[in-house]
Structure formats: C-alpha cells, structure tokens
Amino acid sequence: MFELYHDDMVVVPGEHWPDGAVLEGKDAFRENTQEWLDVWQSIAIETDEVEAYGERVVAHGCWRSTGRVSGVEGTMPVHIVFTVRDGRIARLEWFPDHQRAVAAARGA
C-alpha cells in the first residue's frame, strides 16, 4: 500500500480524531500504521462512494476494526480527501462529515 504514496506525503487527522498529530513523510505514516496494527486485530476501510474534484478525491465509507485483546468489533464512518500528485497520494485528510470533505476538496 505504501507504494501509492509520495515520500513527502502528509496526513492530516480530523478535529474528531483522538490523536491530532499531523504526520509528515511516508516513514512517519508507516510507523503510525504499524502502531495501529499493533493495537487492532483487524482494520479495514470500506469505501461506499468516491468523488473526484480535480487533483482531489473524496472517499466516503466506513472504518471497521476488531480489538486485538478485547475482540470487540466497531465501525466508524470515514470521510477522507486524497490529494493526488504525479499519480501518487501526496496528502490524506480526515474529516468529520461528508460536507466538510467535499468543501475541502473543492477548495472552499
């Protein structure tokens, strides 16, 4: 999956995200992903809808996870804006709702 991203990519978590730290660079994103995988038995993002706005793409769907120790399953809606540069993802931004994601993708 990491081949889809630029080396200088940026991840901007939403205001609703537990850890609001911006990640800069593919290595930081890889480390953060490994931390999540250490906690969860399974993580999957399912996409229901994808909309393109120039170089930005809005994905709406659901984050499904199962706790590694507890076995508790959960779901959370996701609204992500991907900014594509040279055929790779340069920026990934999380939003609390679809309207904000679309507004950001449109540059509003």
CSV table of C-alpha atoms in Angstrom, one decimal:
chain,number,residue,atom,x,y,z
A,1,MET,CA,0.0,0.0,0.0
A,2,PHE,CA,2.8,2.4,0.7
A,3,GLU,CA,3.9,2.5,-2.9
A,4,LEU,CA,0.7,4.5,-3.5
A,5,TYR,CA,2.1,7.4,-1.5
A,6,HIS,CA,4.8,10.1,-2.2
A,7,ASP,CA,7.8,10.0,0.1
A,8,ASP,CA,6.9,13.6,1.3
A,9,MET,CA,3.2,12.8,1.8
A,10,VAL,CA,1.3,14.5,4.6
A,11,VAL,CA,-1.5,13.0,6.8
A,12,VAL,CA,-3.9,15.5,8.5
A,13,PRO,CA,-6.2,13.9,11.0
A,14,GLY,CA,-9.6,15.5,11.6
A,15,GLU,CA,-10.5,17.5,14.6
A,16,HIS,CA,-12.6,14.5,15.7
A,17,TRP,CA,-9.5,12.2,15.7
A,18,PRO,CA,-8.1,11.1,19.1
A,19,ASP,CA,-4.5,12.0,18.2
A,20,GLY,CA,-4.4,15.3,16.3
A,21,ALA,CA,-0.8,15.0,15.2
A,22,VAL,CA,0.0,15.7,11.6
A,23,LEU,CA,2.2,13.1,10.0
A,24,GLU,CA,4.9,14.2,7.6
A,25,GLY,CA,6.6,11.8,5.3
A,26,LYS,CA,5.9,8.2,4.3
A,27,ASP,CA,8.1,6.8,7.1
A,28,ALA,CA,6.0,8.6,9.7
A,29,PHE,CA,2.9,7.3,8.1
A,30,ARG,CA,4.3,3.8,8.0
A,31,GLU,CA,5.3,3.9,11.7
A,32,ASN,CA,1.8,5.2,12.7
A,33,THR,CA,0.2,2.5,10.6
A,34,GLN,CA,2.3,-0.1,12.4
A,35,GLU,CA,1.2,1.3,15.8
A,36,TRP,CA,-2.5,0.9,14.8
A,37,LEU,CA,-1.8,-2.6,13.6
A,38,ASP,CA,-0.2,-3.5,17.0
A,39,VAL,CA,-3.5,-2.5,18.8
A,40,TRP,CA,-6.1,-3.9,16.4
A,41,GLN,CA,-6.5,-7.5,15.3
A,42,SER,CA,-8.0,-6.2,12.1
A,43,ILE,CA,-8.6,-2.8,10.4
A,44,ALA,CA,-10.3,-2.2,7.1
A,45,ILE,CA,-11.6,0.8,5.4
A,46,GLU,CA,-14.6,0.1,3.2
A,47,THR,CA,-15.5,2.7,0.5
A,48,ASP,CA,-19.1,3.4,-0.4
A,49,GLU,CA,-18.6,6.4,-2.6
A,50,VAL,CA,-15.7,8.1,-4.4
A,51,GLU,CA,-15.9,11.6,-5.9
A,52,ALA,CA,-13.2,13.4,-7.9
A,53,TYR,CA,-12.6,17.1,-7.8
A,54,GLY,CA,-9.6,17.8,-10.0
A,55,GLU,CA,-6.5,16.5,-8.1
A,56,ARG,CA,-8.5,15.8,-5.0
A,57,VAL,CA,-10.6,12.7,-4.4
A,58,VAL,CA,-13.2,12.3,-1.6
A,59,ALA,CA,-13.8,8.8,-0.3
A,60,HIS,CA,-16.8,8.2,2.0
A,61,GLY,CA,-17.2,4.9,3.8
A,62,CYS,CA,-16.6,3.0,7.0
A,63,TRP,CA,-13.7,2.1,9.2
A,64,ARG,CA,-14.1,-1.4,10.6
A,65,SER,CA,-11.9,-2.7,13.3
A,66,THR,CA,-11.6,-5.5,15.9
A,67,GLY,CA,-9.6,-5.1,19.1
A,68,ARG,CA,-6.6,-7.3,19.4
A,69,VAL,CA,-7.1,-8.1,23.1
A,70,SER,CA,-10.8,-7.4,23.6
A,71,GLY,CA,-12.1,-8.9,20.4
A,72,VAL,CA,-14.6,-6.0,20.3
A,73,GLU,CA,-15.7,-5.0,16.8
A,74,GLY,CA,-16.5,-1.5,15.9
A,75,THR,CA,-17.3,0.7,13.0
A,76,MET,CA,-16.9,4.4,12.4
A,77,PRO,CA,-17.8,6.5,9.3
A,78,VAL,CA,-14.9,7.9,7.4
A,79,HIS,CA,-14.6,10.9,5.1
A,80,ILE,CA,-11.2,11.2,3.5
A,81,VAL,CA,-9.8,13.6,1.0
A,82,PHE,CA,-6.8,12.3,-1.0
A,83,THR,CA,-4.7,14.9,-3.0
A,84,VAL,CA,-3.0,13.2,-5.9
A,85,ARG,CA,0.2,14.4,-7.4
A,86,ASP,CA,2.0,12.7,-10.3
A,87,GLY,CA,-0.2,9.6,-9.9
A,88,ARG,CA,0.5,9.1,-6.2
A,89,ILE,CA,-1.1,10.3,-3.0
A,90,ALA,CA,0.6,13.4,-1.6
A,91,ARG,CA,-1.9,14.3,1.1
A,92,LEU,CA,-4.5,12.5,3.1
A,93,GLU,CA,-7.0,14.4,5.2
A,94,TRP,CA,-9.7,13.1,7.5
A,95,PHE,CA,-13.0,15.0,8.0
A,96,PRO,CA,-15.9,14.5,10.5
A,97,ASP,CA,-18.5,14.6,7.8
A,98,HIS,CA,-19.1,14.4,4.0
A,99,GLN,CA,-20.0,18.0,3.5
A,100,ARG,CA,-16.7,19.3,5.0
A,101,ALA,CA,-14.7,16.8,3.0
A,102,VAL,CA,-16.4,17.9,-0.3
A,103,ALA,CA,-15.9,21.6,0.6
A,104,ALA,CA,-12.2,21.0,1.3
A,105,ALA,CA,-11.8,19.0,-2.0
A,106,ARG,CA,-13.4,21.9,-3.8
A,107,GLY,CA,-11.0,24.3,-2.2
A,108,ALA,CA,-13.7,26.1,-0.1
